[in-house]
XYZ file of C-alpha atoms in Angstrom:
761
model
C 21.405 -19.658 15.539
C 18.338 -21.688 16.271
C 17.931 -24.956 14.714
C 14.199 -25.623 13.551
C 11.952 -28.481 13.001
C 8.641 -28.573 11.435
C 5.414 -28.884 13.311
C 1.853 -29.190 11.850
C -0.852 -26.788 12.957
C -4.617 -27.007 12.148
C -6.724 -24.260 11.226
C -10.309 -25.654 11.164
C -13.377 -23.689 10.054
C -14.701 -21.280 12.513
C -18.094 -21.159 13.933
C -19.927 -18.512 15.590
C -19.464 -17.644 19.054
C -21.128 -19.973 21.412
C -21.785 -22.873 19.030
C -19.686 -26.094 18.393
C -17.321 -25.819 15.439
C -18.331 -27.557 12.388
C -16.790 -30.985 11.343
C -14.490 -30.031 8.507
C -11.242 -31.386 7.208
C -8.086 -29.668 8.511
C -5.467 -28.236 6.669
C -2.034 -28.856 7.746
C 0.480 -25.721 8.048
C 3.979 -26.148 8.857
C 5.603 -23.900 11.543
C 9.096 -23.680 13.110
C 9.686 -25.459 16.309
C 10.367 -22.318 18.213
C 6.740 -21.042 17.382
C 5.232 -24.498 18.407
C 5.261 -23.150 21.929
C 3.250 -20.290 20.920
C 0.320 -22.460 19.910
C -2.847 -21.917 21.533
C -5.533 -24.204 22.696
C -8.142 -22.354 20.349
C -7.410 -22.457 16.594
C -7.706 -19.457 14.304
C -11.113 -19.969 12.682
C -12.827 -18.775 9.572
C -16.413 -19.275 8.620
C -18.626 -17.994 6.054
C -22.381 -19.195 6.360
C -24.927 -18.758 3.853
C -25.994 -14.958 2.802
C -22.440 -13.849 3.072
C -20.239 -13.011 -0.003
C -18.799 -16.274 -0.901
C -15.488 -16.964 -2.865
C -16.494 -19.509 -5.506
C -14.777 -22.667 -6.019
C -11.974 -22.222 -8.696
C -12.580 -23.494 -12.073
C -9.495 -25.600 -12.073
C -8.268 -28.072 -9.152
C -5.530 -26.479 -6.983
C -2.269 -28.386 -6.577
C -0.363 -28.033 -3.475
C 3.353 -27.889 -2.910
C 4.650 -29.456 0.138
C 6.808 -26.974 2.404
C 9.445 -27.559 4.969
C 11.287 -25.142 7.072
C 15.178 -24.638 7.174
C 17.341 -23.526 10.025
C 18.136 -20.157 9.064
C 16.662 -17.847 11.772
C 18.365 -15.935 14.455
C 16.427 -15.236 17.691
C 17.715 -12.510 19.996
C 16.393 -13.031 23.779
C 14.512 -10.247 25.303
C 15.835 -8.490 28.445
C 13.336 -10.495 30.570
C 15.167 -12.073 33.501
C 15.013 -15.890 33.851
C 13.539 -15.452 37.227
C 10.721 -13.446 35.742
C 10.398 -15.974 32.946
C 9.779 -18.716 35.552
C 7.110 -16.614 37.279
C 5.208 -16.133 34.173
C 2.297 -18.439 33.294
C 1.923 -20.108 36.680
C -0.071 -23.153 36.613
C -2.309 -21.966 39.496
C -4.163 -18.812 38.653
C -5.461 -16.089 40.695
C -8.828 -14.756 40.445
C -8.951 -11.067 39.725
C -11.298 -8.681 38.104
C -11.107 -8.429 34.270
C -8.904 -5.381 33.343
C -6.898 -5.477 36.611
C -4.665 -8.474 35.579
C -0.703 -7.779 35.553
C 0.926 -8.652 32.302
C 4.685 -8.811 31.167
C 3.580 -7.317 27.911
C 4.151 -3.835 29.013
C 3.602 -0.610 26.896
C 7.353 -0.227 26.992
C 7.600 -3.738 25.648
C 4.996 -3.162 22.912
C 6.457 0.067 21.682
C 10.052 -0.898 21.644
C 10.016 -4.550 20.644
C 8.159 -4.142 17.156
C 10.113 -2.784 13.971
C 8.639 -1.774 10.881
C 9.172 -3.360 7.390
C 8.615 -1.169 4.218
C 10.106 -3.203 1.314
C 13.123 -5.352 0.301
C 15.281 -6.171 -2.626
C 18.399 -8.179 -3.619
C 21.909 -6.704 -4.360
C 24.051 -8.009 -7.154
C 25.249 -10.872 -4.979
C 21.961 -11.984 -4.020
C 22.270 -10.579 -0.506
C 18.842 -9.274 0.911
C 18.228 -5.684 1.596
C 15.253 -4.496 3.616
C 13.969 -1.151 4.832
C 13.495 -1.410 8.548
C 11.439 1.124 10.535
C 12.595 1.837 14.086
C 10.354 3.216 16.801
C 13.366 3.346 19.278
C 14.981 5.955 16.744
C 11.851 8.186 16.603
C 10.569 6.112 13.749
C 13.759 6.548 11.568
C 13.893 4.109 8.620
C 17.142 2.421 7.668
C 18.230 0.235 4.747
C 19.773 -2.903 6.212
C 21.677 -5.641 4.313
C 21.862 -9.415 5.545
C 25.117 -10.769 6.504
C 27.523 -12.424 4.099
C 26.801 -15.819 5.622
C 24.493 -17.406 8.385
C 26.881 -16.549 11.051
C 27.256 -12.685 10.079
C 24.979 -10.123 11.537
C 23.027 -7.664 9.237
C 24.585 -4.383 8.889
C 23.093 -0.852 8.391
C 23.338 0.670 4.903
C 21.824 3.907 5.614
C 24.197 6.271 7.390
C 23.419 8.461 10.365
C 21.620 11.480 9.485
C 19.404 9.910 6.856
C 16.054 8.615 7.046
C 14.857 6.404 4.122
C 11.073 7.669 3.578
C 9.018 9.436 1.031
C 5.781 11.459 1.687
C 4.126 11.014 -1.566
C 0.400 10.760 -1.042
C 1.433 11.387 2.511
C 1.404 7.770 3.147
C 4.504 7.082 1.201
C 5.758 3.617 0.002
C 8.222 2.923 -2.681
C 11.093 4.758 -1.016
C 14.099 3.116 -2.536
C 15.242 0.874 -5.354
C 18.215 -1.485 -5.731
C 19.968 -2.167 -9.097
C 23.062 -4.282 -8.973
C 25.494 -2.380 -6.516
C 23.531 0.712 -6.413
C 20.538 1.925 -4.253
C 18.406 5.071 -4.846
C 16.383 6.367 -1.972
C 14.143 9.233 -0.846
C 15.522 11.135 2.262
C 12.629 12.080 4.544
C 14.196 15.249 6.086
C 14.552 16.977 2.452
C 12.681 14.609 0.340
C 15.489 14.538 -2.437
C 16.516 11.459 -4.044
C 19.950 10.065 -3.315
C 22.246 7.571 -4.900
C 24.331 5.355 -2.861
C 27.001 2.916 -3.640
C 26.969 -0.618 -2.067
C 30.607 -1.172 -2.604
C 33.427 1.294 -1.938
C 32.381 4.634 -0.858
C 28.814 4.293 0.597
C 28.324 8.176 1.022
C 24.960 9.008 -0.505
C 25.063 11.551 -3.404
C 21.918 13.793 -4.208
C 20.442 13.438 -7.513
C 17.657 15.978 -7.451
C 17.428 19.678 -6.411
C 16.709 20.743 -2.761
C 13.372 22.585 -2.267
C 12.276 24.565 0.774
C 9.694 22.782 3.068
C 10.091 19.453 1.133
C 8.001 20.708 -1.804
C 8.874 18.092 -4.394
C 8.731 14.320 -3.537
C 9.564 11.134 -5.360
C 8.151 7.579 -4.945
C 8.009 4.107 -6.769
C 11.265 4.511 -9.033
C 12.667 2.167 -11.781
C 16.123 2.126 -13.224
C 16.410 2.739 -16.962
C 19.989 1.810 -17.614
C 19.715 2.195 -21.324
C 19.568 5.853 -20.844
C 21.318 6.021 -17.566
C 18.397 7.483 -15.703
C 15.898 6.735 -13.169
C 12.059 6.814 -13.918
C 9.790 7.748 -10.993
C 6.448 9.370 -9.675
C 7.039 13.065 -8.807
C 4.668 14.959 -6.766
C 5.265 18.742 -7.110
C 3.912 21.093 -4.204
C 5.876 24.255 -5.338
C 2.673 26.233 -6.446
C 1.344 27.912 -3.287
C -2.303 27.710 -2.870
C -2.774 25.196 -5.728
C -3.050 21.496 -5.709
C 0.099 19.355 -6.072
C 1.064 18.163 -9.698
C 1.660 14.537 -10.105
C 3.878 13.329 -13.093
C 6.327 10.520 -14.135
C 9.508 11.835 -14.608
C 13.183 10.833 -15.341
C 16.350 11.546 -13.194
C 19.748 11.715 -14.553
C 21.802 8.999 -12.594
C 25.248 10.911 -13.246
C 24.079 14.390 -14.109
C 23.724 17.803 -12.417
C 21.749 17.232 -8.964
C 20.501 20.662 -9.314
C 18.892 20.059 -12.756
C 15.133 19.637 -13.066
C 14.054 16.119 -13.788
C 12.573 15.665 -17.332
C 8.718 15.098 -17.320
C 7.791 11.903 -19.255
C 4.104 11.409 -18.635
C 1.657 14.222 -17.403
C -1.789 15.424 -17.635
C -3.691 13.179 -15.068
C -4.224 13.633 -11.218
C -2.136 10.622 -10.134
C 0.282 7.969 -11.248
C 1.825 4.802 -9.869
C 3.849 1.888 -11.065
C 5.833 3.186 -13.799
C 7.364 -0.222 -15.180
C 9.874 -0.681 -18.255
C 9.626 -3.760 -20.500
C 12.566 -6.030 -20.404
C 14.030 -4.744 -23.667
C 13.577 -1.055 -22.419
C 11.182 -0.183 -25.305
C 7.885 0.113 -23.547
C 6.714 1.752 -20.323
C 3.558 0.722 -18.551
C 1.896 2.820 -15.705
C -1.177 3.284 -13.932
C -3.223 6.630 -13.678
C -6.373 7.819 -12.415
C -8.246 11.219 -12.011
C -10.464 12.998 -9.417
C -12.654 12.000 -7.750
C -11.644 8.385 -7.754
C -9.416 6.601 -5.360
C -7.024 3.840 -6.865
C -9.475 1.269 -5.697
C -12.412 3.002 -7.524
C -11.561 3.386 -11.139
C -8.086 3.668 -12.656
C -6.353 2.725 -16.202
C -3.194 1.068 -17.214
C -1.431 2.493 -19.833
C 1.558 1.445 -22.328
C 3.760 3.846 -24.129
C 6.434 3.537 -26.604
C 10.208 4.549 -25.522
C 11.525 6.566 -28.410
C 15.276 6.697 -29.407
C 15.614 9.900 -27.360
C 14.041 8.554 -24.295
C 10.453 10.222 -24.773
C 7.302 8.291 -24.021
C 5.286 8.140 -27.041
C 2.046 6.417 -28.736
C 0.402 5.808 -25.469
C -2.561 3.296 -25.462
C -4.897 2.410 -22.696
C -4.609 -1.488 -21.870
C -7.118 -1.525 -19.214
C -9.824 0.900 -17.673
C -10.963 2.347 -20.739
C -13.722 0.256 -21.795
C -17.064 2.004 -21.635
C -19.563 0.485 -19.094
C -16.828 -1.368 -17.450
C -15.798 -0.239 -13.940
C -12.592 -1.530 -13.031
C -9.545 -0.663 -10.761
C -6.564 -2.153 -12.706
C -3.049 -2.160 -10.913
C 0.238 -3.491 -10.341
C 1.289 -3.777 -14.075
C 4.566 -5.806 -14.322
C 6.480 -7.169 -17.514
C 6.958 -10.762 -17.724
C 10.456 -12.007 -18.813
C 8.906 -12.531 -22.312
C 7.500 -9.002 -22.540
C 3.915 -9.857 -21.964
C 2.057 -7.287 -19.453
C 0.806 -8.996 -16.477
C -1.547 -6.888 -14.003
C -4.371 -7.375 -11.598
C -8.017 -6.017 -12.142
C -11.471 -6.521 -10.710
C -13.129 -5.972 -14.091
C -14.931 -9.376 -14.156
C -16.965 -10.251 -11.036
C -15.520 -7.607 -8.870
C -12.586 -9.412 -7.414
C -9.002 -8.460 -8.260
C -7.784 -11.116 -10.477
C -4.527 -11.596 -12.428
C -4.704 -10.499 -16.379
C -2.445 -10.685 -19.303
C -2.079 -8.394 -22.150
C 0.400 -9.373 -25.150
C 0.459 -6.120 -27.281
C -1.763 -4.041 -29.844
C -4.882 -6.002 -30.974
C -4.696 -8.574 -28.265
C -7.648 -8.974 -25.962
C -7.139 -9.010 -22.134
C -7.089 -12.528 -20.750
C -7.886 -13.548 -17.091
C -5.429 -16.038 -16.039
C -7.345 -17.862 -13.333
C -10.695 -16.335 -12.572
C -11.393 -16.843 -8.698
C -13.482 -14.986 -6.270
C -10.378 -13.839 -4.389
C -8.364 -10.680 -4.080
C -4.991 -10.944 -5.791
C -3.857 -7.551 -4.629
C -4.641 -4.943 -1.856
C -5.750 -1.353 -2.035
C -3.128 1.015 -3.088
C -2.731 3.260 -0.108
C 0.960 3.190 -0.525
C 3.381 2.870 -3.275
C 5.125 -0.347 -3.982
C 2.510 -2.820 -3.586
C 3.933 -6.252 -4.916
C 1.371 -9.086 -4.959
C 2.979 -11.246 -7.640
C 6.461 -11.872 -9.312
C 8.057 -13.931 -12.095
C 9.908 -17.260 -11.355
C 11.382 -19.948 -13.481
C 11.088 -23.265 -11.600
C 13.443 -26.157 -12.481
C 11.768 -29.142 -14.097
C 9.011 -26.827 -15.862
C 8.771 -26.382 -19.591
C 6.961 -23.059 -19.302
C 8.877 -19.961 -20.011
C 8.037 -18.466 -16.702
C 5.517 -18.930 -13.694
C 4.018 -16.294 -11.568
C 4.237 -16.566 -7.824
C 1.433 -14.802 -6.519
C -0.732 -14.290 -3.225
C -4.451 -13.980 -2.868
C -6.871 -13.462 -0.091
C -10.132 -15.458 0.686
C -12.201 -15.184 3.651
C -9.529 -13.014 5.521
C -6.827 -15.319 4.807
C -3.672 -15.156 2.367
C -2.609 -17.921 0.393
C 0.692 -18.268 -1.644
C 0.481 -20.097 -5.089
C 2.349 -20.655 -8.308
C 0.229 -19.726 -11.476
C 1.441 -21.256 -14.829
C 0.341 -18.832 -17.464
C 0.887 -21.445 -20.196
C -1.407 -24.208 -18.841
C -3.605 -21.747 -16.723
C -3.258 -23.775 -13.713
C -2.733 -22.457 -10.179
C -0.785 -24.504 -7.469
C -0.847 -23.654 -3.620
C 2.117 -23.528 -1.494
C 1.570 -24.314 1.952
C 3.135 -21.815 4.440
C 2.600 -20.806 7.978
C 1.459 -17.101 7.006
C -2.000 -16.041 6.950
C -1.186 -12.405 5.654
C 1.374 -12.451 2.745
C 2.560 -9.500 0.724
C 5.810 -7.885 -0.603
C 6.543 -10.611 -3.129
C 9.605 -10.705 -5.401
C 11.565 -13.788 -6.764
C 14.845 -14.623 -8.217
C 15.327 -18.011 -10.002
C 13.643 -20.604 -7.707
C 13.810 -18.321 -4.589
C 10.643 -16.550 -3.413
C 10.809 -13.664 -0.869
C 7.798 -12.412 0.898
C 6.593 -10.468 4.011
C 4.329 -12.581 6.167
C 2.290 -12.645 9.442
C 0.099 -14.949 11.116
C -1.800 -15.037 14.532
C 1.427 -16.456 16.068
C 4.044 -14.920 13.703
C 5.061 -11.465 13.988
C 5.840 -9.638 10.753
C 8.451 -11.497 9.016
C 10.851 -11.422 5.992
C 11.050 -15.047 4.620
C 12.602 -16.890 1.827
C 11.023 -20.009 0.191
C 13.109 -22.086 -2.252
C 11.086 -24.337 -4.535
C 12.613 -27.138 -6.514
C 11.346 -29.811 -8.982
C 8.712 -27.680 -10.555
C 7.154 -26.625 -7.201
C 5.658 -29.874 -6.580
C 8.104 -31.383 -4.307
C 10.248 -30.130 -1.325
C 10.518 -26.671 -0.785
C 12.428 -24.690 2.090
C 11.372 -21.682 3.954
C 13.595 -19.536 6.202
C 12.985 -16.458 8.229
C 15.621 -13.872 7.671
C 14.216 -10.976 9.690
C 11.463 -10.706 12.325
C 10.028 -7.405 13.491
C 10.077 -8.407 17.200
C 13.744 -9.781 17.219
C 13.208 -11.892 20.273
C 11.958 -15.310 21.421
C 8.146 -14.789 22.011
C 7.790 -18.347 23.435
C 8.049 -17.090 26.876
C 4.919 -14.997 26.547
C 2.785 -17.800 25.265
C 0.351 -17.747 28.255
C -0.428 -14.057 27.537
C -1.395 -14.290 24.135
C -5.022 -14.404 22.751
C -5.744 -16.214 19.656
C -8.450 -14.382 17.247
C -11.575 -16.120 16.400
C -13.147 -14.898 13.160
C -16.803 -14.214 13.950
C -19.670 -13.421 11.545
C -22.585 -11.418 12.712
C -25.779 -10.056 11.402
C -25.865 -6.389 10.428
C -28.726 -3.896 10.568
C -29.467 -4.804 6.996
C -31.598 -8.063 6.746
C -29.791 -10.748 5.096
C -26.416 -8.945 5.583
C -23.545 -10.185 7.606
C -20.190 -8.557 8.487
C -17.036 -10.006 10.212
C -14.630 -9.315 13.252
C -11.601 -10.764 14.740
C -12.598 -11.359 18.375
C -9.750 -11.761 21.065
C -11.083 -13.272 24.255
C -8.983 -12.105 27.378
C -6.164 -14.486 27.992
C -3.538 -14.436 31.001
C -1.718 -17.435 32.324
C -1.605 -16.022 35.709
C -5.277 -14.847 36.033
C -8.841 -15.827 35.727
C -11.985 -13.481 36.110
C -14.413 -13.883 38.873
C -17.313 -16.244 38.245
C -20.228 -14.643 36.747
C -18.208 -11.434 35.893
C -17.865 -10.608 32.083
C -14.940 -8.769 30.753
C -15.091 -5.155 29.375
C -14.774 -5.000 25.597
C -12.817 -2.687 23.438
C -14.073 -2.612 19.702
C -11.785 -1.284 17.195
C -12.810 0.233 13.890
C -9.863 0.104 11.385
C -8.721 3.027 9.427
C -8.990 3.662 5.782
C -12.044 3.098 5.709
C -11.118 1.217 2.479
C -8.861 -1.259 4.551
C -9.056 -4.503 6.542
C -8.566 -5.916 10.160
C -5.988 -8.663 10.061
C -5.798 -11.849 12.158
C -2.299 -11.474 12.478
C 0.057 -11.062 15.844
C -0.458 -7.518 17.054
C 1.145 -6.915 20.537
C -0.854 -3.786 20.982
C -4.040 -5.930 21.012
C -2.318 -8.485 23.248
C -1.503 -5.534 25.679
C -5.204 -5.364 26.339
C -6.318 -8.942 26.304
C -3.624 -9.964 28.492
C -4.801 -7.519 31.136
C -8.456 -9.020 31.074
C -10.268 -7.012 28.105
C -12.003 -8.592 25.385
C -11.129 -7.098 22.117
C -12.927 -7.035 18.621
C -11.308 -5.843 15.383
C -14.138 -5.255 12.967
C -14.298 -5.566 9.250
C -17.460 -3.762 8.577
C -19.161 -3.201 5.344
C -16.726 -1.148 3.242
C -13.499 -3.339 4.249
C -11.274 -4.933 1.559
C -10.527 -8.575 1.018
C -14.105 -9.433 0.214
C -14.517 -8.118 -3.228
C -15.982 -4.922 -4.647
C -19.560 -5.700 -3.770
C -18.739 -5.773 -0.086
C -16.332 -2.820 -0.322
C -18.988 -0.788 -1.997
C -21.410 -1.180 0.922
C -19.946 1.868 2.355
C -20.485 4.074 -0.785
C -22.608 6.923 0.325
C -23.068 5.364 3.656
C -19.902 6.256 5.690
C -20.832 6.919 9.160
C -23.847 4.598 8.907
C -22.813 1.192 7.839
C -19.364 1.343 9.529
C -21.017 2.564 12.726
C -23.933 0.187 12.613
C -21.659 -2.805 11.949
C -19.330 -1.781 14.956
C -22.385 -1.478 17.234
C -23.796 -4.774 15.895
C -20.735 -6.563 16.598
C -20.569 -5.293 20.240
C -24.181 -6.218 20.692
C -23.618 -9.661 19.313
C -20.906 -10.234 21.672
C -23.072 -9.222 24.555
C -26.017 -11.459 23.500
C -23.404 -14.348 23.057
C -22.367 -13.976 26.792
C -18.862 -13.154 25.929
C -18.731 -9.396 27.339
C -20.082 -7.030 29.804
C -22.891 -4.958 28.332
C -22.226 -2.031 30.693
C -18.466 -1.658 29.767
C -18.304 -1.452 26.105
C -15.557 0.918 24.658
C -14.566 1.855 20.977
C -11.597 3.274 19.461
C -10.149 3.877 16.064
C -7.296 5.577 14.106
C -7.651 8.090 11.265
C -11.005 7.082 9.493
C -11.464 4.626 12.271
C -11.377 7.712 14.642
C -14.305 9.210 12.668
C -16.156 5.893 13.008
C -15.499 5.957 16.746
C -16.889 9.620 17.143
C -19.953 8.927 14.944
C -20.748 5.598 17.055
C -20.455 7.756 20.289
C -22.524 10.503 18.885
C -25.000 8.816 16.828
C -25.600 5.633 18.881
C -25.786 4.741 22.559
C -24.121 1.344 22.462
C -20.694 2.370 23.933
C -19.790 3.788 27.457
C -16.348 5.468 26.268
C -14.140 5.991 23.483
C -10.818 6.965 22.148
C -9.963 8.731 18.842
C -6.399 8.583 17.473
C -5.674 11.341 14.692
C -9.487 10.839 13.765
C -11.890 13.107 11.757
C -14.539 14.901 13.695
C -15.625 17.337 10.819
C -15.918 16.072 7.421
C -16.377 19.669 5.839
C -13.143 20.830 7.486
C -11.467 17.605 6.387
C -12.608 17.905 2.792
C -11.249 21.371 2.676
C -7.917 20.930 4.448
C -6.700 17.371 3.861
C -4.085 16.492 1.234
C -4.537 15.942 -2.629
C -4.735 12.166 -2.396
C -7.783 12.199 -0.304
C -9.359 15.427 -1.210
C -12.127 13.919 -3.157
C -12.480 10.543 -1.165
C -15.581 11.785 0.284
C -17.375 11.982 -2.891
C -17.938 8.295 -3.049
C -18.178 7.796 0.750
C -20.875 10.389 1.446
C -23.129 12.406 -0.913
C -22.308 15.996 -0.810
C -24.009 18.991 0.449
C -26.085 18.852 3.641
C -24.970 15.157 4.466
C -21.409 16.282 5.227
C -22.798 18.474 7.970
C -25.300 15.674 8.961
C -22.632 13.068 9.152
C -20.045 15.060 10.919
C -19.927 14.178 14.709
C -18.662 17.746 15.620
C -21.950 19.054 14.828
C -24.031 16.867 17.076
C -22.017 16.638 20.263
C -25.090 17.385 22.324
C -26.109 13.851 21.825
C -22.716 12.636 23.285
C -23.112 11.418 26.690
C -19.895 9.266 27.497
C -16.140 10.192 27.985
C -13.599 10.691 24.991
C -9.850 10.835 25.088
C -8.059 12.347 21.932
C -4.496 11.659 20.490
C -3.122 13.886 17.655
C 0.189 14.400 15.951
C 0.985 17.902 15.462
C 2.568 17.472 11.944
C -0.406 15.511 10.499
C -1.292 16.571 7.017
C -3.893 13.751 6.492
C -6.063 14.735 9.517
C -4.942 18.337 10.437
C -4.545 19.001 14.307
C -7.403 21.407 14.382
C -9.782 18.382 13.993
C -8.569 16.858 17.427
C -8.826 20.328 19.062
C -12.319 21.066 17.926
C -13.492 17.651 19.439
C -11.843 18.392 22.456
C -13.102 22.005 22.994
C -16.763 20.855 22.234
C -16.762 18.066 24.485
C -15.112 19.973 27.401
C -17.711 22.787 26.873
C -20.406 20.144 27.158
C -19.189 19.203 30.632
C -18.285 15.678 29.589
C -14.946 13.923 30.597
C -12.451 14.531 28.029
C -8.610 14.556 27.496
C -6.406 15.765 24.628
C -2.953 14.358 24.163
C -0.886 15.914 21.232
C 2.550 14.964 19.996
C 5.297 17.136 18.591
C 6.985 15.853 15.419
C 4.488 12.985 14.790
C 2.527 12.946 11.605
C -0.365 10.509 10.388
C 0.341 7.567 12.727
C 2.777 7.605 15.544
C 6.227 6.245 14.925
C 8.191 7.189 18.256
C 8.281 4.593 20.925
C 7.648 6.869 23.684
C 4.559 8.121 22.024
C 3.364 4.582 21.109
C 3.924 3.542 24.845
C 2.164 6.803 26.217
C -0.943 6.161 24.117
C -1.448 2.670 24.994
C -0.902 3.479 28.774
C -3.102 6.621 28.805
C -5.916 5.046 26.902
C -6.038 2.196 29.185
C -5.912 3.965 32.421
C -8.583 6.459 30.921
C -11.052 3.580 30.350
C -10.193 2.129 33.738
C -10.968 5.304 35.608
C -14.203 5.986 33.771
C -16.032 2.940 33.032
C -15.393 1.353 36.489
C -15.033 -2.163 38.075
C -11.269 -2.526 38.338
C -7.934 -0.931 38.748
C -5.054 -0.970 36.236
C -2.304 -3.104 37.777
C 0.629 -1.061 35.908
C 2.063 1.944 37.539
C 0.736 4.606 35.116
C 0.535 8.244 36.025
C -2.813 9.420 34.381
C -3.038 12.773 32.651
C -5.701 15.131 33.860
C -9.194 14.477 32.627
C -11.188 17.831 32.072
C -14.576 17.654 33.704
C -13.488 14.741 35.835
C -10.320 15.652 37.828
C -10.491 18.613 40.111
């Protein structure tokens, strides 16, 4: 058990590269002492000059709650020997070519050290339960419960042979729910729902029928104890050759597991967030229809729960007003039965709203140019929760998180006085909020914090002392020894191809305590185009990025037009322009860094996953900025993608690209005659989002053109790689592929490269 003290860290406003930082007041942020050793000489910087999308000042003054840290955190030491630790971070650096530096952040370390987190809850005794993804177990997801006290280790709840994961919408989320001493979860292998007792016999018991090929899937459940049932979203793929049917259904908690669930709500294309009111008399939910995605246009509905358990008299609470385009989401009932949800109906930013019943108008609780939620790619988003703070007369408060200028903030909103009080925390990316009494639980990350599950206890109305404790960390080791090899991101803003517009990127310069680059030499650059494309690059600790920068690479994670976190206007820059705006912004970022003297103009590489893989291929085909690229489960042929992808994204292109000839014109696969640089392609063979034939089409076409190309396919992988051995191999082979083909250095790691077609004899 590590005893922790607090330390003040400064985040000052960022400047553009090459200029001095502006003189702005610094905001203190408290960190545990073991992370103090991770602090870097360059602070995380945020800057938004004129001409960009600006978050406005709030209409009311924000208050701040002081935050302290507690001593509850267990650090597991890595297997690195003490001798190696002494050798790391030598004070006298060697001079060696960029890209050739040796680093202890090996691909084995990166792939094996980082676990995933996919939700958390409390049992009847207040013990925390979380869903942990384990690359070391081929990506298996396991429910874990914290120990009974600070000295007891956490224990696995999920027995061998089970994997807690749902594939609704393919991306999943919302795979389990805890109520008292019972957990219900979706099992990946058969996609059935199982009930498991947390006391006595822990053997999971099936609740739903088994179907061949995992044809029926469930996500985002809610206990309905009045009717002894479980209300949940179902995705039914049993009708061969037809689109899946999505509905809200109820499953008997003690009924026949072979009985069909009862349909409660149906008729629309998609459903999310079925949520019961405290008295069990109302059900709220979110629904939407093709061609919209859940961040385009949705609606929130409320229905009455009849004496027989049917859902009757549904009314549209938000999303049904003519002339208002909005995407309301995350409906949740307050302890007093008021419906709180998030919508971007006014001003284009996702803000909190309240609805009190029929005839009541919607009320914006705290209008602010900030995002109080994130795009619903997965089920189970939880950006706010209800709490009752001691010393406060209001019936309840809302603990919430919002994002401004790429940084998350934690706050308490009082719905009675309509005031917002910020809570200081070390985390710059916060999500997965829930609360009980004065205790707030969240998932958080920062540039120096790995993904963590934390608890914050607020007292005295949230205005005085509070305590923060980290209960779980994705790394599970003391990262202080790796400090000399971490690069701190700088948020840069750069001009785009559109006059007066700017976009953003998180720039990581090379960093290694043992090496410097030669005088006059500039490092190679890897530009990353994030997936989605309706998503966002974060300024949080990512060991995969540090793998590159600790070897002498510069790295730029681009928030191109279309990214989230900057409001609807910025997000809709990509509408009709996918393959143009994103490509131009990635190219502009690389050119900006070249002109700033940060990187080598002759060694510019780009990679991306999924939609980012499409941007990568489009950038390589439709521009001449980059010298090599890597696409990971990326799209090459938009026409094929549209016809073969799953239901959730089957109409995604309707907003991103005008139909007809433009699908052909924007597909890199049709213009590979313009490609003049090497490409390496990675693909999972069970991917239903981007089918494997996309990767093979790219590979065959590039190979036929005589350009160096390699294809790596993984058995058992879906959309995104979960197995440690495949994560490791992808890092190593992408690194050595670039090293061999862009020239100027040799990788220090002992990696056996795969054969490169049109390059190796």
